[in-house]
Amino acid sequence: MRTHEQTVLHQFDPRAEAYLVSAVHRAGPDLEHAKALVRRTTSPASQALDVGCGAGHLAFTLAPCVGRMVALDPSAAMLATVSGSAAGRGSSQIEVRQGNAESLPFQDGTFSLVCTRYSAHHWTRLEAAVQEMRRVLAPGGHALIIDTLGMEDALADTYLQSLELLRDVSHVRNRSRSEWRPLLQAAGLEEVEYRDWPTRLEFSSWVARMGTPADRVAVIRGLQESAPREVRQALAIEADGSFTLRTALFWARKAA
C-alpha cells in the first residue's frame, strides 16, 4: 500500500508533459496578475522559490522578474520537464530542486518571494507548509499562493471534494477563502491582496490529463447527474460534465 507521497509521484510522474501543455495550467488571469504584482514589488536581482512547481508555468511566468528562480517539486519527471522547457525558452534564471513543501531544503530568509500554484490542495500538512514558506522568506518578503478554492457552502463543497478525489486519488482538499485566511495569519503572513477568477474545467481533458480510470469517470458522471439543483448551480455543471470552480490568489507579506 502506497503512502500519500508515493501516490502523488505515481499520479504525476507519468503526466508531466500533459501538464506542460494543459490549457488550464499554462495560461490564466492569475498568472498575468501574479506577474504584475511581482514586477511592482520585487527587485530584478532577487531570489524566488516556486513550491510544488509542477510543469513550471508559474516559474516561467515570474522568472523574467527575478535574478534566480528555484523550481521545487517532489516529482523528478516534473523537474525534468521544467529543465527541458526552461532551456528551450532561454530561462537561465530557473534551476530545479527536488523536495517537499512541508520541509523546504533552504536556510531561513533565503528568498524575497516564495510562491506556489495549483499544488497546495495536494499537501497533507498545509499548516506546516505555509509555516515553511514563511520561514524561508526574507523579512519584508512576499508569499504568493494560487490554488483552486473550496466552496463555502458545505453541501456544494462535499460534492466538489468528492469529484476531485475520484478524479485524482492524490487530492487532499481545496480550501475555501475562509479557511485560507486564518492559515496565513497563524503563519505570520499579512494578507495584502486577494483576487479570484472563475476556472472552467472541460470534462474530457480534465479526466484525460490525470488518466482517470473509466470506472471512476463513470462514478463522477453519476455523482454529477444525481447532484441536487443547488450543487449543479454552484458548480455550473454542464451536460457533458464540464464545471466551473474558482482560482484564488493570495498575496501576503512577512513583516520586516
PDB file of C-alpha atoms in Angstrom:
ATOM      1  CA  MET A   1       0.000   0.000   0.000  1.00  0.00           C
ATOM      2  CA  ARG A   2       1.421   3.397  -1.018  1.00  0.00           C
ATOM      3  CA  THR A   3       1.952   6.382   1.229  1.00  0.00           C
ATOM      4  CA  HIS A   4       0.377   9.669   0.153  1.00  0.00           C
ATOM      5  CA  GLU A   5       3.749  10.923  -1.093  1.00  0.00           C
ATOM      6  CA  GLN A   6       4.161   7.785  -3.195  1.00  0.00           C
ATOM      7  CA  THR A   7       0.623   8.250  -4.528  1.00  0.00           C
ATOM      8  CA  VAL A   8       1.435  11.812  -5.611  1.00  0.00           C
ATOM      9  CA  LEU A   9       4.510  10.621  -7.501  1.00  0.00           C
ATOM     10  CA  HIS A  10       2.593   7.715  -9.036  1.00  0.00           C
ATOM     11  CA  GLN A  11      -0.071  10.138 -10.259  1.00  0.00           C
ATOM     12  CA  PHE A  12       2.159  12.894 -11.602  1.00  0.00           C
ATOM     13  CA  ASP A  13       5.450  11.369 -12.757  1.00  0.00           C
ATOM     14  CA  PRO A  14       3.898   9.899 -15.933  1.00  0.00           C
ATOM     15  CA  ARG A  15       1.897  13.056 -16.691  1.00  0.00           C
ATOM     16  CA  ALA A  16       4.475  15.834 -16.677  1.00  0.00           C
ATOM     17  CA  GLU A  17       4.130  16.555 -20.387  1.00  0.00           C
ATOM     18  CA  ALA A  18       0.331  16.606 -20.155  1.00  0.00           C
ATOM     19  CA  TYR A  19       0.552  19.338 -17.524  1.00  0.00           C
ATOM     20  CA  LEU A  20       3.102  21.275 -19.566  1.00  0.00           C
ATOM     21  CA  VAL A  21       0.629  21.604 -22.459  1.00  0.00           C
ATOM     22  CA  SER A  22      -2.538  21.871 -20.335  1.00  0.00           C
ATOM     23  CA  ALA A  23      -4.562  24.940 -21.328  1.00  0.00           C
ATOM     24  CA  VAL A  24      -5.783  25.373 -17.740  1.00  0.00           C
ATOM     25  CA  HIS A  25      -2.246  25.401 -16.343  1.00  0.00           C
ATOM     26  CA  ARG A  26      -0.229  27.271 -18.953  1.00  0.00           C
ATOM     27  CA  ALA A  27      -2.397  30.420 -19.019  1.00  0.00           C
ATOM     28  CA  GLY A  28      -4.918  32.371 -16.994  1.00  0.00           C
ATOM     29  CA  PRO A  29      -5.605  35.797 -15.493  1.00  0.00           C
ATOM     30  CA  ASP A  30      -3.981  34.676 -12.238  1.00  0.00           C
ATOM     31  CA  LEU A  31      -0.608  34.328 -13.986  1.00  0.00           C
ATOM     32  CA  GLU A  32      -0.858  37.788 -15.512  1.00  0.00           C
ATOM     33  CA  HIS A  33      -1.866  39.342 -12.198  1.00  0.00           C
ATOM     34  CA  ALA A  34       0.918  37.493 -10.368  1.00  0.00           C
ATOM     35  CA  LYS A  35       3.484  38.818 -12.818  1.00  0.00           C
ATOM     36  CA  ALA A  36       2.245  42.382 -12.348  1.00  0.00           C
ATOM     37  CA  LEU A  37       2.441  42.068  -8.552  1.00  0.00           C
ATOM     38  CA  VAL A  38       5.975  40.697  -8.632  1.00  0.00           C
ATOM     39  CA  ARG A  39       7.192  43.345 -11.074  1.00  0.00           C
ATOM     40  CA  ARG A  40       5.872  46.098  -8.784  1.00  0.00           C
ATOM     41  CA  THR A  41       7.336  44.797  -5.553  1.00  0.00           C
ATOM     42  CA  THR A  42      10.330  42.544  -6.192  1.00  0.00           C
ATOM     43  CA  SER A  43      13.859  43.509  -7.198  1.00  0.00           C
ATOM     44  CA  PRO A  44      15.071  42.117 -10.550  1.00  0.00           C
ATOM     45  CA  ALA A  45      18.097  40.735  -8.683  1.00  0.00           C
ATOM     46  CA  SER A  46      16.073  38.908  -6.025  1.00  0.00           C
ATOM     47  CA  GLN A  47      15.787  35.176  -5.360  1.00  0.00           C
ATOM     48  CA  ALA A  48      12.434  33.377  -5.663  1.00  0.00           C
ATOM     49  CA  LEU A  49      11.116  29.889  -4.886  1.00  0.00           C
ATOM     50  CA  ASP A  50       8.215  28.092  -6.599  1.00  0.00           C
ATOM     51  CA  VAL A  51       6.959  25.375  -4.230  1.00  0.00           C
ATOM     52  CA  GLY A  52       5.308  22.377  -5.907  1.00  0.00           C
ATOM     53  CA  CYS A  53       6.188  23.806  -9.301  1.00  0.00           C
ATOM     54  CA  GLY A  54       4.624  21.028 -11.377  1.00  0.00           C
ATOM     55  CA  ALA A  55       5.352  21.624 -15.057  1.00  0.00           C
ATOM     56  CA  GLY A  56       6.714  25.084 -14.219  1.00  0.00           C
ATOM     57  CA  HIS A  57       4.163  27.561 -15.553  1.00  0.00           C
ATOM     58  CA  LEU A  58       4.365  29.917 -12.559  1.00  0.00           C
ATOM     59  CA  ALA A  59       8.171  29.737 -12.544  1.00  0.00           C
ATOM     60  CA  PHE A  60       8.294  30.502 -16.278  1.00  0.00           C
ATOM     61  CA  THR A  61       5.950  33.468 -15.823  1.00  0.00           C
ATOM     62  CA  LEU A  62       7.849  35.033 -12.923  1.00  0.00           C
ATOM     63  CA  ALA A  63      11.447  34.151 -13.829  1.00  0.00           C
ATOM     64  CA  PRO A  64      11.979  37.260 -16.004  1.00  0.00           C
ATOM     65  CA  CYS A  65      11.115  39.414 -12.948  1.00  0.00           C
ATOM     66  CA  VAL A  66      13.820  37.981 -10.660  1.00  0.00           C
ATOM     67  CA  GLY A  67      17.501  37.095 -10.700  1.00  0.00           C
ATOM     68  CA  ARG A  68      17.112  33.477  -9.583  1.00  0.00           C
ATOM     69  CA  MET A  69      14.065  31.212  -9.599  1.00  0.00           C
ATOM     70  CA  VAL A  70      14.235  27.843  -7.830  1.00  0.00           C
ATOM     71  CA  ALA A  71      11.532  25.422  -9.007  1.00  0.00           C
ATOM     72  CA  LEU A  72      10.928  22.773  -6.339  1.00  0.00           C
ATOM     73  CA  ASP A  73       8.814  19.630  -6.678  1.00  0.00           C
ATOM     74  CA  PRO A  74       8.842  16.053  -5.327  1.00  0.00           C
ATOM     75  CA  SER A  75       8.438  14.652  -8.866  1.00  0.00           C
ATOM     76  CA  ALA A  76      11.681  14.070 -10.769  1.00  0.00           C
ATOM     77  CA  ALA A  77       9.713  13.807 -14.019  1.00  0.00           C
ATOM     78  CA  MET A  78       8.124  17.219 -13.463  1.00  0.00           C
ATOM     79  CA  LEU A  79      11.537  18.729 -12.729  1.00  0.00           C
ATOM     80  CA  ALA A  80      12.988  17.198 -15.892  1.00  0.00           C
ATOM     81  CA  THR A  81      10.123  18.751 -17.853  1.00  0.00           C
ATOM     82  CA  VAL A  82      10.795  22.145 -16.260  1.00  0.00           C
ATOM     83  CA  SER A  83      14.518  21.932 -17.011  1.00  0.00           C
ATOM     84  CA  GLY A  84      13.933  20.975 -20.633  1.00  0.00           C
ATOM     85  CA  SER A  85      11.352  23.660 -21.193  1.00  0.00           C
ATOM     86  CA  ALA A  86      13.459  26.313 -19.427  1.00  0.00           C
ATOM     87  CA  ALA A  87      16.389  25.523 -21.715  1.00  0.00           C
ATOM     88  CA  GLY A  88      14.151  25.852 -24.752  1.00  0.00           C
ATOM     89  CA  ARG A  89      12.847  29.208 -23.525  1.00  0.00           C
ATOM     90  CA  GLY A  90      16.291  30.540 -22.635  1.00  0.00           C
ATOM     91  CA  SER A  91      15.205  30.899 -18.998  1.00  0.00           C
ATOM     92  CA  SER A  92      18.646  30.745 -17.420  1.00  0.00           C
ATOM     93  CA  GLN A  93      17.293  32.112 -14.107  1.00  0.00           C
ATOM     94  CA  ILE A  94      15.475  28.808 -13.415  1.00  0.00           C
ATOM     95  CA  GLU A  95      17.089  25.974 -11.504  1.00  0.00           C
ATOM     96  CA  VAL A  96      15.321  22.873 -10.224  1.00  0.00           C
ATOM     97  CA  ARG A  97      15.426  21.214  -6.818  1.00  0.00           C
ATOM     98  CA  GLN A  98      13.675  18.077  -5.593  1.00  0.00           C
ATOM     99  CA  GLY A  99      11.879  18.424  -2.277  1.00  0.00           C
ATOM    100  CA  ASN A 100       8.604  18.715  -0.374  1.00  0.00           C
ATOM    101  CA  ALA A 101       6.611  21.745   0.714  1.00  0.00           C
ATOM    102  CA  GLU A 102       6.414  20.630   4.346  1.00  0.00           C
ATOM    103  CA  SER A 103      10.212  20.533   4.756  1.00  0.00           C
ATOM    104  CA  LEU A 104      11.885  23.056   2.464  1.00  0.00           C
ATOM    105  CA  PRO A 105      15.631  22.381   1.994  1.00  0.00           C
ATOM    106  CA  PHE A 106      16.700  26.017   2.385  1.00  0.00           C
ATOM    107  CA  GLN A 107      18.008  28.262   5.142  1.00  0.00           C
ATOM    108  CA  ASP A 108      15.843  30.837   6.909  1.00  0.00           C
ATOM    109  CA  GLY A 109      15.275  34.055   4.990  1.00  0.00           C
ATOM    110  CA  THR A 110      16.756  32.850   1.685  1.00  0.00           C
ATOM    111  CA  PHE A 111      14.098  34.219  -0.689  1.00  0.00           C
ATOM    112  CA  SER A 112      12.402  37.553  -1.346  1.00  0.00           C
ATOM    113  CA  LEU A 113       9.485  35.724  -2.981  1.00  0.00           C
ATOM    114  CA  VAL A 114       8.009  32.298  -2.227  1.00  0.00           C
ATOM    115  CA  CYS A 115       5.141  31.204  -4.431  1.00  0.00           C
ATOM    116  CA  THR A 116       3.008  28.204  -5.316  1.00  0.00           C
ATOM    117  CA  ARG A 117       0.273  27.493  -7.856  1.00  0.00           C
ATOM    118  CA  TYR A 118      -2.203  24.601  -8.112  1.00  0.00           C
ATOM    119  CA  SER A 119      -0.201  22.498  -5.658  1.00  0.00           C
ATOM    120  CA  ALA A 120      -1.433  23.203  -2.119  1.00  0.00           C
ATOM    121  CA  HIS A 121      -4.547  21.015  -2.481  1.00  0.00           C
ATOM    122  CA  HIS A 122      -2.166  18.011  -2.568  1.00  0.00           C
ATOM    123  CA  TRP A 123      -0.365  18.883   0.683  1.00  0.00           C
ATOM    124  CA  THR A 124      -1.309  16.785   3.712  1.00  0.00           C
ATOM    125  CA  ARG A 125       0.306  19.202   6.211  1.00  0.00           C
ATOM    126  CA  LEU A 126      -0.776  22.545   4.816  1.00  0.00           C
ATOM    127  CA  GLU A 127      -0.172  24.460   8.037  1.00  0.00           C
ATOM    128  CA  ALA A 128       3.417  23.188   8.200  1.00  0.00           C
ATOM    129  CA  ALA A 129       3.975  24.009   4.533  1.00  0.00           C
ATOM    130  CA  VAL A 130       2.769  27.601   4.931  1.00  0.00           C
ATOM    131  CA  GLN A 131       4.980  27.963   8.007  1.00  0.00           C
ATOM    132  CA  GLU A 132       7.917  26.695   5.932  1.00  0.00           C
ATOM    133  CA  MET A 133       7.160  29.199   3.184  1.00  0.00           C
ATOM    134  CA  ARG A 134       7.296  31.978   5.764  1.00  0.00           C
ATOM    135  CA  ARG A 135      10.498  30.600   7.315  1.00  0.00           C
ATOM    136  CA  VAL A 136      12.472  30.749   4.069  1.00  0.00           C
ATOM    137  CA  LEU A 137      11.143  34.229   3.262  1.00  0.00           C
ATOM    138  CA  ALA A 138      13.377  37.190   3.998  1.00  0.00           C
ATOM    139  CA  PRO A 139      11.886  39.887   6.292  1.00  0.00           C
ATOM    140  CA  GLY A 140       9.623  42.076   4.170  1.00  0.00           C
ATOM    141  CA  GLY A 141       9.383  39.368   1.511  1.00  0.00           C
ATOM    142  CA  HIS A 142       6.179  38.245  -0.179  1.00  0.00           C
ATOM    143  CA  ALA A 143       4.298  34.957  -0.386  1.00  0.00           C
ATOM    144  CA  LEU A 144       2.117  34.273  -3.428  1.00  0.00           C
ATOM    145  CA  ILE A 145      -0.377  31.418  -3.145  1.00  0.00           C
ATOM    146  CA  ILE A 146      -2.603  30.434  -6.064  1.00  0.00           C
ATOM    147  CA  ASP A 147      -4.963  27.472  -5.840  1.00  0.00           C
ATOM    148  CA  THR A 148      -8.435  26.302  -6.670  1.00  0.00           C
ATOM    149  CA  LEU A 149     -10.900  27.222  -3.936  1.00  0.00           C
ATOM    150  CA  GLY A 150     -13.162  25.012  -1.910  1.00  0.00           C
ATOM    151  CA  MET A 151     -16.793  26.053  -1.597  1.00  0.00           C
ATOM    152  CA  GLU A 152     -18.092  27.990   1.386  1.00  0.00           C
ATOM    153  CA  ASP A 153     -21.391  26.072   1.213  1.00  0.00           C
ATOM    154  CA  ALA A 154     -20.936  22.689   2.921  1.00  0.00           C
ATOM    155  CA  LEU A 155     -23.160  20.727   0.535  1.00  0.00           C
ATOM    156  CA  ALA A 156     -21.507  22.063  -2.611  1.00  0.00           C
ATOM    157  CA  ASP A 157     -18.076  21.578  -1.056  1.00  0.00           C
ATOM    158  CA  THR A 158     -18.779  17.926  -0.260  1.00  0.00           C
ATOM    159  CA  TYR A 159     -19.600  17.305  -3.911  1.00  0.00           C
ATOM    160  CA  LEU A 160     -16.578  19.257  -5.154  1.00  0.00           C
ATOM    161  CA  GLN A 161     -14.112  17.394  -2.931  1.00  0.00           C
ATOM    162  CA  SER A 162     -15.689  14.082  -3.946  1.00  0.00           C
ATOM    163  CA  LEU A 163     -15.346  14.865  -7.658  1.00  0.00           C
ATOM    164  CA  GLU A 164     -11.728  15.909  -7.155  1.00  0.00           C
ATOM    165  CA  LEU A 165     -10.803  12.764  -5.204  1.00  0.00           C
ATOM    166  CA  LEU A 166     -12.499  10.428  -7.662  1.00  0.00           C
ATOM    167  CA  ARG A 167     -10.604  12.073 -10.493  1.00  0.00           C
ATOM    168  CA  ASP A 168      -7.241  12.154  -8.667  1.00  0.00           C
ATOM    169  CA  VAL A 169      -6.528   9.954  -5.642  1.00  0.00           C
ATOM    170  CA  SER A 170      -3.663  12.251  -4.583  1.00  0.00           C
ATOM    171  CA  HIS A 171      -6.131  15.097  -3.940  1.00  0.00           C
ATOM    172  CA  VAL A 172      -6.323  16.225  -0.302  1.00  0.00           C
ATOM    173  CA  ARG A 173      -8.579  19.281  -0.120  1.00  0.00           C
ATOM    174  CA  ASN A 174      -9.380  22.568  -1.809  1.00  0.00           C
ATOM    175  CA  ARG A 175      -9.560  25.136   0.990  1.00  0.00           C
ATOM    176  CA  SER A 176     -12.103  27.932   0.927  1.00  0.00           C
ATOM    177  CA  ARG A 177     -11.133  31.564   1.364  1.00  0.00           C
ATOM    178  CA  SER A 178     -12.399  31.491   4.949  1.00  0.00           C
ATOM    179  CA  GLU A 179     -10.062  28.551   5.641  1.00  0.00           C
ATOM    180  CA  TRP A 180      -7.032  30.135   3.960  1.00  0.00           C
ATOM    181  CA  ARG A 181      -7.127  33.455   5.794  1.00  0.00           C
ATOM    182  CA  PRO A 182      -6.518  32.096   9.345  1.00  0.00           C
ATOM    183  CA  LEU A 183      -3.824  29.771   7.963  1.00  0.00           C
ATOM    184  CA  LEU A 184      -1.905  32.758   6.634  1.00  0.00           C
ATOM    185  CA  GLN A 185      -2.427  34.726   9.840  1.00  0.00           C
ATOM    186  CA  ALA A 186      -1.257  31.823  12.019  1.00  0.00           C
ATOM    187  CA  ALA A 187       1.910  31.558   9.920  1.00  0.00           C
ATOM    188  CA  GLY A 188       2.668  35.246  10.453  1.00  0.00           C
ATOM    189  CA  LEU A 189       1.826  36.341   6.913  1.00  0.00           C
ATOM    190  CA  GLU A 190      -0.201  39.501   6.424  1.00  0.00           C
ATOM    191  CA  GLU A 191      -2.679  39.324   3.549  1.00  0.00           C
ATOM    192  CA  VAL A 192      -2.053  42.301   1.274  1.00  0.00           C
ATOM    193  CA  GLU A 193      -4.274  41.449  -1.680  1.00  0.00           C
ATOM    194  CA  TYR A 194      -6.814  38.819  -2.662  1.00  0.00           C
ATOM    195  CA  ARG A 195      -8.319  38.060  -6.074  1.00  0.00           C
ATOM    196  CA  ASP A 196     -10.258  35.165  -7.561  1.00  0.00           C
ATOM    197  CA  TRP A 197     -11.440  34.171 -11.018  1.00  0.00           C
ATOM    198  CA  PRO A 198     -13.779  31.519 -12.481  1.00  0.00           C
ATOM    199  CA  THR A 199     -11.956  28.495 -13.899  1.00  0.00           C
ATOM    200  CA  ARG A 200     -13.901  26.233 -16.242  1.00  0.00           C
ATOM    201  CA  LEU A 201     -12.756  22.629 -16.302  1.00  0.00           C
ATOM    202  CA  GLU A 202     -13.627  20.962 -19.602  1.00  0.00           C
ATOM    203  CA  PHE A 203     -14.557  17.448 -18.542  1.00  0.00           C
ATOM    204  CA  SER A 204     -12.885  15.216 -21.125  1.00  0.00           C
ATOM    205  CA  SER A 205      -9.485  16.931 -20.885  1.00  0.00           C
ATOM    206  CA  TRP A 206      -9.789  17.192 -17.080  1.00  0.00           C
ATOM    207  CA  VAL A 207     -10.033  13.425 -16.628  1.00  0.00           C
ATOM    208  CA  ALA A 208      -7.681  12.607 -19.526  1.00  0.00           C
ATOM    209  CA  ARG A 209      -4.919  14.805 -18.068  1.00  0.00           C
ATOM    210  CA  MET A 210      -4.909  12.684 -14.898  1.00  0.00           C
ATOM    211  CA  GLY A 211      -5.561   9.380 -16.666  1.00  0.00           C
ATOM    212  CA  THR A 212      -8.633   8.752 -14.512  1.00  0.00           C
ATOM    213  CA  PRO A 213      -9.825   5.127 -14.998  1.00  0.00           C
ATOM    214  CA  ALA A 214     -13.087   4.659 -16.885  1.00  0.00           C
ATOM    215  CA  ASP A 215     -14.893   3.178 -13.888  1.00  0.00           C
ATOM    216  CA  ARG A 216     -14.149   6.259 -11.790  1.00  0.00           C
ATOM    217  CA  VAL A 217     -15.109   8.576 -14.663  1.00  0.00           C
ATOM    218  CA  ALA A 218     -18.480   6.833 -14.693  1.00  0.00           C
ATOM    219  CA  VAL A 219     -18.867   7.383 -10.942  1.00  0.00           C
ATOM    220  CA  ILE A 220     -18.013  11.078 -11.358  1.00  0.00           C
ATOM    221  CA  ARG A 221     -20.656  11.476 -14.039  1.00  0.00           C
ATOM    222  CA  GLY A 222     -23.196   9.624 -11.927  1.00  0.00           C
ATOM    223  CA  LEU A 223     -22.469  11.864  -8.962  1.00  0.00           C
ATOM    224  CA  GLN A 224     -22.849  14.973 -11.108  1.00  0.00           C
ATOM    225  CA  GLU A 225     -26.109  13.800 -12.627  1.00  0.00           C
ATOM    226  CA  SER A 226     -27.604  12.953  -9.227  1.00  0.00           C
ATOM    227  CA  ALA A 227     -26.462  16.191  -7.586  1.00  0.00           C
ATOM    228  CA  PRO A 228     -29.196  18.451  -6.225  1.00  0.00           C
ATOM    229  CA  ARG A 229     -30.015  21.660  -8.047  1.00  0.00           C
ATOM    230  CA  GLU A 230     -28.118  23.827  -5.544  1.00  0.00           C
ATOM    231  CA  VAL A 231     -24.898  21.909  -6.241  1.00  0.00           C
ATOM    232  CA  ARG A 232     -25.392  21.894 -10.007  1.00  0.00           C
ATOM    233  CA  GLN A 233     -25.835  25.660  -9.898  1.00  0.00           C
ATOM    234  CA  ALA A 234     -22.917  26.296  -7.515  1.00  0.00           C
ATOM    235  CA  LEU A 235     -20.526  24.305  -9.729  1.00  0.00           C
ATOM    236  CA  ALA A 236     -22.172  25.308 -13.013  1.00  0.00           C
ATOM    237  CA  ILE A 237     -22.248  21.640 -14.044  1.00  0.00           C
ATOM    238  CA  GLU A 238     -22.822  21.292 -17.798  1.00  0.00           C
ATOM    239  CA  ALA A 239     -24.428  18.490 -19.781  1.00  0.00           C
ATOM    240  CA  ASP A 240     -21.068  16.942 -20.707  1.00  0.00           C
ATOM    241  CA  GLY A 241     -19.740  17.079 -17.124  1.00  0.00           C
ATOM    242  CA  SER A 242     -17.674  20.237 -17.518  1.00  0.00           C
ATOM    243  CA  PHE A 243     -17.934  22.505 -14.463  1.00  0.00           C
ATOM    244  CA  THR A 244     -16.582  25.736 -13.033  1.00  0.00           C
ATOM    245  CA  LEU A 245     -14.827  26.475  -9.768  1.00  0.00           C
ATOM    246  CA  ARG A 246     -12.729  29.451  -8.740  1.00  0.00           C
ATOM    247  CA  THR A 247      -8.990  30.046  -8.708  1.00  0.00           C
ATOM    248  CA  ALA A 248      -7.814  32.265  -5.850  1.00  0.00           C
ATOM    249  CA  LEU A 249      -4.676  34.379  -5.496  1.00  0.00           C
ATOM    250  CA  PHE A 250      -3.394  35.376  -2.059  1.00  0.00           C
ATOM    251  CA  TRP A 251      -0.606  37.977  -1.928  1.00  0.00           C
ATOM    252  CA  ALA A 252       0.862  38.179   1.562  1.00  0.00           C
ATOM    253  CA  ARG A 253       3.855  39.785   3.280  1.00  0.00           C
ATOM    254  CA  LYS A 254       6.236  38.768   6.027  1.00  0.00           C
ATOM    255  CA  ALA A 255       6.889  41.568   8.494  1.00  0.00           C
ATOM    256  CA  ALA A 256      10.183  43.396   8.012  1.00  0.00           C
TER     257      ALA A 256
END
